[in-house]
Every structure is written in structure tokens, then in C-alpha cells.
CSV table of C-alpha atoms in Angstrom, one decimal:
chain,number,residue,atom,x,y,z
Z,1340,UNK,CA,154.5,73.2,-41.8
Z,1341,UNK,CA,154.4,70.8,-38.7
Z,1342,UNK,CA,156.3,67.6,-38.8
Z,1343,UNK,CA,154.9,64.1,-38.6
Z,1344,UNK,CA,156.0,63.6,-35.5
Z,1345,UNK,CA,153.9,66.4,-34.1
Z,1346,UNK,CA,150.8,65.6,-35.5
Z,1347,UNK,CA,151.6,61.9,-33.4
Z,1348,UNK,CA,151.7,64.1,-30.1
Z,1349,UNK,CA,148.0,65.5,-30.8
Z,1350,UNK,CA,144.9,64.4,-28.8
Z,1351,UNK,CA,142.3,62.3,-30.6
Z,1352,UNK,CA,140.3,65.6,-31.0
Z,1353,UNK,CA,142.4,67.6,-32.2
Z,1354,UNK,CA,143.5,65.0,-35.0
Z,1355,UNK,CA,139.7,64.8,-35.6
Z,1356,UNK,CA,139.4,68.3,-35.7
Z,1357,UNK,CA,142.4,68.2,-38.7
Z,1358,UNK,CA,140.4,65.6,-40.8
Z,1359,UNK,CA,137.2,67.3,-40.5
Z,1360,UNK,CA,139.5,70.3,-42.3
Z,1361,UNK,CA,140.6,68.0,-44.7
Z,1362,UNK,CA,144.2,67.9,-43.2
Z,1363,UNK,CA,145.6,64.7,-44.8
Z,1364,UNK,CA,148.3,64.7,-41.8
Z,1365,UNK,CA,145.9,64.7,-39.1
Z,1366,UNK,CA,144.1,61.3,-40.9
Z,1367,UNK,CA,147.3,59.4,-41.5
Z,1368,UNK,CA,148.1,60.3,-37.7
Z,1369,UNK,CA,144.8,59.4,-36.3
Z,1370,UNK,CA,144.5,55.8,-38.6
Z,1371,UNK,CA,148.3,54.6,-37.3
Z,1372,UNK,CA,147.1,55.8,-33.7
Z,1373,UNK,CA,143.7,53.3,-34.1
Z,1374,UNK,CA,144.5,50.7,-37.0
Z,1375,UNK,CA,145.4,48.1,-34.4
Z,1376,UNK,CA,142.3,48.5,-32.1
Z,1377,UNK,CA,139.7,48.6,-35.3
Z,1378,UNK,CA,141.8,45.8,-37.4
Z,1379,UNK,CA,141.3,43.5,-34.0
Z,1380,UNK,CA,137.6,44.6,-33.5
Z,1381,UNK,CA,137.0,43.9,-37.0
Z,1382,UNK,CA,139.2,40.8,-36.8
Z,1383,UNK,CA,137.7,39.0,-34.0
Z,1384,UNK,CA,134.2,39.6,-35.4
Z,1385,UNK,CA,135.5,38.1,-39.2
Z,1386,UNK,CA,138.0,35.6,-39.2
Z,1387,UNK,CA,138.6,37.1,-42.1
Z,1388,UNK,CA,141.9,39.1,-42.8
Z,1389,UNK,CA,140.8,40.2,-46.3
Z,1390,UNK,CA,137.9,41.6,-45.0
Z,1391,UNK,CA,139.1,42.9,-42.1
Z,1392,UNK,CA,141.3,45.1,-44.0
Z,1393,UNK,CA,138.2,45.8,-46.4
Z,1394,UNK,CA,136.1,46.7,-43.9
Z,1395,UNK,CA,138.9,48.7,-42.2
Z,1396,UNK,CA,139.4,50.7,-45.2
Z,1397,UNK,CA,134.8,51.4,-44.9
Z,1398,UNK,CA,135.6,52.4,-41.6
Z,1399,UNK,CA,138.1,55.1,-42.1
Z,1400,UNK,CA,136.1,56.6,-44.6
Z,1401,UNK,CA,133.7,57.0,-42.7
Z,1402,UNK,CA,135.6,58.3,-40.1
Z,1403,UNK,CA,136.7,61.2,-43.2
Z,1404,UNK,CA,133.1,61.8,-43.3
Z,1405,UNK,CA,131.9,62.0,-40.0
Z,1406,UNK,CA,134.6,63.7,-38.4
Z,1407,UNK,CA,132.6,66.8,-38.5
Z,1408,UNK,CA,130.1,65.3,-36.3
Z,1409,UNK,CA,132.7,64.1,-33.3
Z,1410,UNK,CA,131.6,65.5,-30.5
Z,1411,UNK,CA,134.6,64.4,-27.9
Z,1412,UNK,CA,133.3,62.2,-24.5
Z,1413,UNK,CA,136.2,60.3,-23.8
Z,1414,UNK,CA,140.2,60.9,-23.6
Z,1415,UNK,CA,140.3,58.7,-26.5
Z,1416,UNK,CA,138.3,58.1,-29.6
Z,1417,UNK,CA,138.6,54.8,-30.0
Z,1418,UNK,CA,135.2,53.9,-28.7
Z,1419,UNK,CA,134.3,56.2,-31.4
Z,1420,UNK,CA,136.1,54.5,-33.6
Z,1421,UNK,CA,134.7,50.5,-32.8
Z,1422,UNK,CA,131.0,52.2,-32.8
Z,1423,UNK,CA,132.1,53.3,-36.3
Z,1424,UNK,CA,133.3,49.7,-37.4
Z,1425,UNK,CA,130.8,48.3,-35.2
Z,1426,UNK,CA,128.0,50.0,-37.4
Z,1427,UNK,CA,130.2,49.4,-40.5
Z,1428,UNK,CA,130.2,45.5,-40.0
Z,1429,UNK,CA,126.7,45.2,-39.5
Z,1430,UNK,CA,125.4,46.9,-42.3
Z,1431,UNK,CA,128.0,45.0,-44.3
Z,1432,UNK,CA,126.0,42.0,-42.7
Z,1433,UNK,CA,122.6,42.9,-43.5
Z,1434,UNK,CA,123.4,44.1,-47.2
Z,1435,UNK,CA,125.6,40.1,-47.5
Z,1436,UNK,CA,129.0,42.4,-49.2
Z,1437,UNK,CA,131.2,44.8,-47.8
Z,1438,UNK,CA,129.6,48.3,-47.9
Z,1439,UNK,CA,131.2,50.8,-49.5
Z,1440,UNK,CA,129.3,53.6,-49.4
Z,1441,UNK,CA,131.6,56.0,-47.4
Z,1442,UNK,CA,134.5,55.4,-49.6
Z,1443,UNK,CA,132.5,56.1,-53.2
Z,1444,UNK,CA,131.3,58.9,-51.5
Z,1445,UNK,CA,134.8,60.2,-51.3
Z,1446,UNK,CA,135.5,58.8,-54.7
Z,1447,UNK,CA,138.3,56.6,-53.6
Z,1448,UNK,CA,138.9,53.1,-55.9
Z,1449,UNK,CA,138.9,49.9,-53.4
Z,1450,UNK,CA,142.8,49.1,-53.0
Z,1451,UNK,CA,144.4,45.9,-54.0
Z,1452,UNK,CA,145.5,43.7,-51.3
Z,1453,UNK,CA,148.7,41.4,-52.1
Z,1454,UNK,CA,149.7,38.7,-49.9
Z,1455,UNK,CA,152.1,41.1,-47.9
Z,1456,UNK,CA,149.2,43.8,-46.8
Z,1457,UNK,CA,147.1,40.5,-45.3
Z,1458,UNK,CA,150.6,39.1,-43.2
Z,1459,UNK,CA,150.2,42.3,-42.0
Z,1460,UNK,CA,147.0,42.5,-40.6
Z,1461,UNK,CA,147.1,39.1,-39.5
Z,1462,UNK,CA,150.6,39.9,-37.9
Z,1463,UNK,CA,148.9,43.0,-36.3
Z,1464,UNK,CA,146.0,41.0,-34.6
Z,1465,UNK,CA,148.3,37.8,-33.2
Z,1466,UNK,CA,150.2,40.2,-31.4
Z,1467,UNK,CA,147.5,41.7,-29.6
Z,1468,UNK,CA,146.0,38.0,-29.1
Z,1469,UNK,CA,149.1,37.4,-27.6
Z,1470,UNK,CA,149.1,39.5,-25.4
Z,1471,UNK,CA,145.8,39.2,-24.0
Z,1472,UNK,CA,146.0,35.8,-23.4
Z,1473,UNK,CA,149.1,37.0,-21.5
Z,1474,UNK,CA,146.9,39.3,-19.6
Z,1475,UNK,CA,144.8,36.4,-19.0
Z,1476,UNK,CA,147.0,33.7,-17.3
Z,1477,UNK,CA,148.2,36.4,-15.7
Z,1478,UNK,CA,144.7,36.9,-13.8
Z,1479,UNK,CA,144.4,34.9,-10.2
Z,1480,UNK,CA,143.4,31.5,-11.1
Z,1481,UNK,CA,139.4,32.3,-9.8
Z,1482,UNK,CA,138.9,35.0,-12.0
Z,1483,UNK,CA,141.1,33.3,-15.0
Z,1484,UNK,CA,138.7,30.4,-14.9
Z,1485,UNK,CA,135.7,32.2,-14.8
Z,1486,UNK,CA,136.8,35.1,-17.8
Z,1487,UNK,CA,137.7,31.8,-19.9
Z,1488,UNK,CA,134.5,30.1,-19.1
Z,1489,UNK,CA,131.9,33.0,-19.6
Z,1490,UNK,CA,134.1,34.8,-22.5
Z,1491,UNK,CA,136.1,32.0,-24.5
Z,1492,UNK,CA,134.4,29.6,-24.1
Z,1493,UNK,CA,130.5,31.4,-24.2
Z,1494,UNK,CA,128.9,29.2,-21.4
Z,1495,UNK,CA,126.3,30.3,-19.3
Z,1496,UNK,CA,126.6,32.2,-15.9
Z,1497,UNK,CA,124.0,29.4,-14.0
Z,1498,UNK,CA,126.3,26.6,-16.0
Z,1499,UNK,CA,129.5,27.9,-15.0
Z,1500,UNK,CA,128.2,28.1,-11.5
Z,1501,UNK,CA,127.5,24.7,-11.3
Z,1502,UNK,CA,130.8,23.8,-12.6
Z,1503,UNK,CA,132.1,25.4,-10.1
Z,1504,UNK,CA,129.9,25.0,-7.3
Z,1505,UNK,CA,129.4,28.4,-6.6
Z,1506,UNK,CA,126.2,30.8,-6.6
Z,1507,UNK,CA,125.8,32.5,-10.6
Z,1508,UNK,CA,126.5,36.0,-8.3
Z,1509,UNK,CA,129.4,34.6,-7.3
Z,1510,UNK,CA,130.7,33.7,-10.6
Z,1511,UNK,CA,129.4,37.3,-12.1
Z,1512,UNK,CA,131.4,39.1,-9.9
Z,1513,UNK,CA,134.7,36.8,-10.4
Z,1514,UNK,CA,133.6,37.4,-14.5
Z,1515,UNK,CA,133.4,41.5,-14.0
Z,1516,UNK,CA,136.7,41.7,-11.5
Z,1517,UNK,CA,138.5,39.7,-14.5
Z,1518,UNK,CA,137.5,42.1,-17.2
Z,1519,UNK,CA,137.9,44.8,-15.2
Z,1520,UNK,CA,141.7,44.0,-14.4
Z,1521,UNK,CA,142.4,43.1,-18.3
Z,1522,UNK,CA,140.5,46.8,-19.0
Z,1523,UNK,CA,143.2,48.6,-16.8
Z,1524,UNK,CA,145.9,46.5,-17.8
Z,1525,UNK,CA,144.9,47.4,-21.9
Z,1526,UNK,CA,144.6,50.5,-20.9
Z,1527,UNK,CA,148.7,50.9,-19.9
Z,1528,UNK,CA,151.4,51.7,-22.5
């Protein structure tokens, strides 16, 4: 029987490959692996932490279910993963509850959260805020300005350039060299 700690050293699709065989090791590795990437999708999108973690809970069942589906395109799943939660959220949205489908399908009983479980997931999502607003003071001050303009703050590309007295191509570019540095700085350990 393999340890814990080698199921930790498995790629994403070979964890995948374990839950589509009902390995119960393989699931518990793969959801501490991408808890904190779907509880801050999910987070970010809610406001919520209750439902976050309800909605979490949707999404790894569905992830149970469809793991015999996965069809590997990237070194990771986790795009995989937020498409999942992605879907998950908005059919939560349209239906005005928290869909539940995937998890009576696998008969599992909704879990109670107590105040500790929510700390958690609240806990979970600050750090990662904090550090990408790290991240982002640590971009040059051009392409700082311009990520909090267009992302934080949701203004427009044409009203950001006037701000800033610049062409909207200009401010584009300083927008997509911005995201693109926080991308490869996410992306290392």
C-alpha cells in the first residue's frame, strides 16, 4: 500500500487517473493539491465563505464524476479544475441555490460547517490576497498603475488612457506585461 506522501509526489493525471478508479488516496491528494486555487476562484467570485466552501464541496464532486472524462492538456489541472467551479458557480447562479447535483449523485449528505471550517477558508484566501497584492506593488510603477486601473478598479482601457495621457494601445500593452509578470511569478513555488 503506498503512503500519503507518495500519492503527494503524483502528477495531476495520474491522481486523476486514481479517482476515476475510485482510489480515495488519489482524491484526498488531488483536493489538498487544488483547494486553495478553487476556494480563491470561488472566493473572489462570492464574497461569500460559506458558500465558497459549499460550492467547493459541488465542485469536487464533480470532479469524482468527471474524472473519467480528463483528457490531460496542461502540466497541471487546475485550469481544469476553475472550468469545473467555473461551470459549477454559474449553474448555481441560474438555478438562485447552490447546486448539488454531483454530490446527491454520489449520495454524499451536505456537511456542516462550524465557525472554525469558515476561519479556514477565509484564512486560505487572505493569504493568497496577500500575496498578490505583493506581487502587485512589486510590478514597475507603469504596469502597477495600469493592472490596478483596468483589473481593481474595472475602468475602461480608453478612460485609463486618458488618465494617463497615453494611447489605449499603450495602456493595453502596460495591462498584458502586468499580468503576464504576476502569471510567472504565481506560477513559482
Amino acid at each position: 500500500m503506498e503512503s500519503r506522501a507518495g500519492y503527494e509526489h503524483r502528477s495531476d493525471a495520474e491522481l486523476i487517473r486514481g479517482v476515476a478508479d475510485c482510489d480515495r488516496d488519489a482524491f484526498a491528494a488531488l483536493y489538498r493539491r487544488h483547494l486553495p486555487a478553487v476556494l480563491r476562484f470561488l472566493a473572489s467570485e462570492t464574497r461569500d465563505p460559506e458558500l465558497t466552501a459549499d460550492l467547493a464541496a459541488e465542485v469536487f464532486a464533480a470532479v469524482a464524476l468527471a474524472a473519467v472524462r480528463y483528457r490531460p492538456s496542461n502540466p497541471t489541472a487546475t485550469p481544469w479544475l476553475i472550468g469545473i467551479a467555473r461551470n459549477t458557480l454559474g449553474r448555481s447562479r441560474r438555478r438562485g441555490r447552490v447546486e448539488s447535483r454531483a454530490r446527491r449523485r454520489l449520495g454524499l449528505e451536505p456537511v456542516e460547517l462550524h465557525e472554525s471550517d469558515l476561519e479556514r477558508v477565509e484564512a486560505m484566501v487572505d493569504d493568497q490576497r496577500g500575496r498578490l497584492a505583493g506581487l502587485v506593488a512589486a510590478l514597475p510603477a507603469d504596469e502597477r498603475y495600469a493592472v490596478e486601473l483596468r483589473v481593481i478598479d474595472e475602468r475602461d482601457y480608453g478612460e485609463i488612457a486618458t488618465e494617463l495621457r497615453c494611447s489605449e494601445l499603450v495602456v493595453r500593452k502596460r495591462v498584458s506585461r502586468g499580468l503576464a509578470h504576476l502569471r510567472e511569478q504565481l506560477r513559482e513555488p
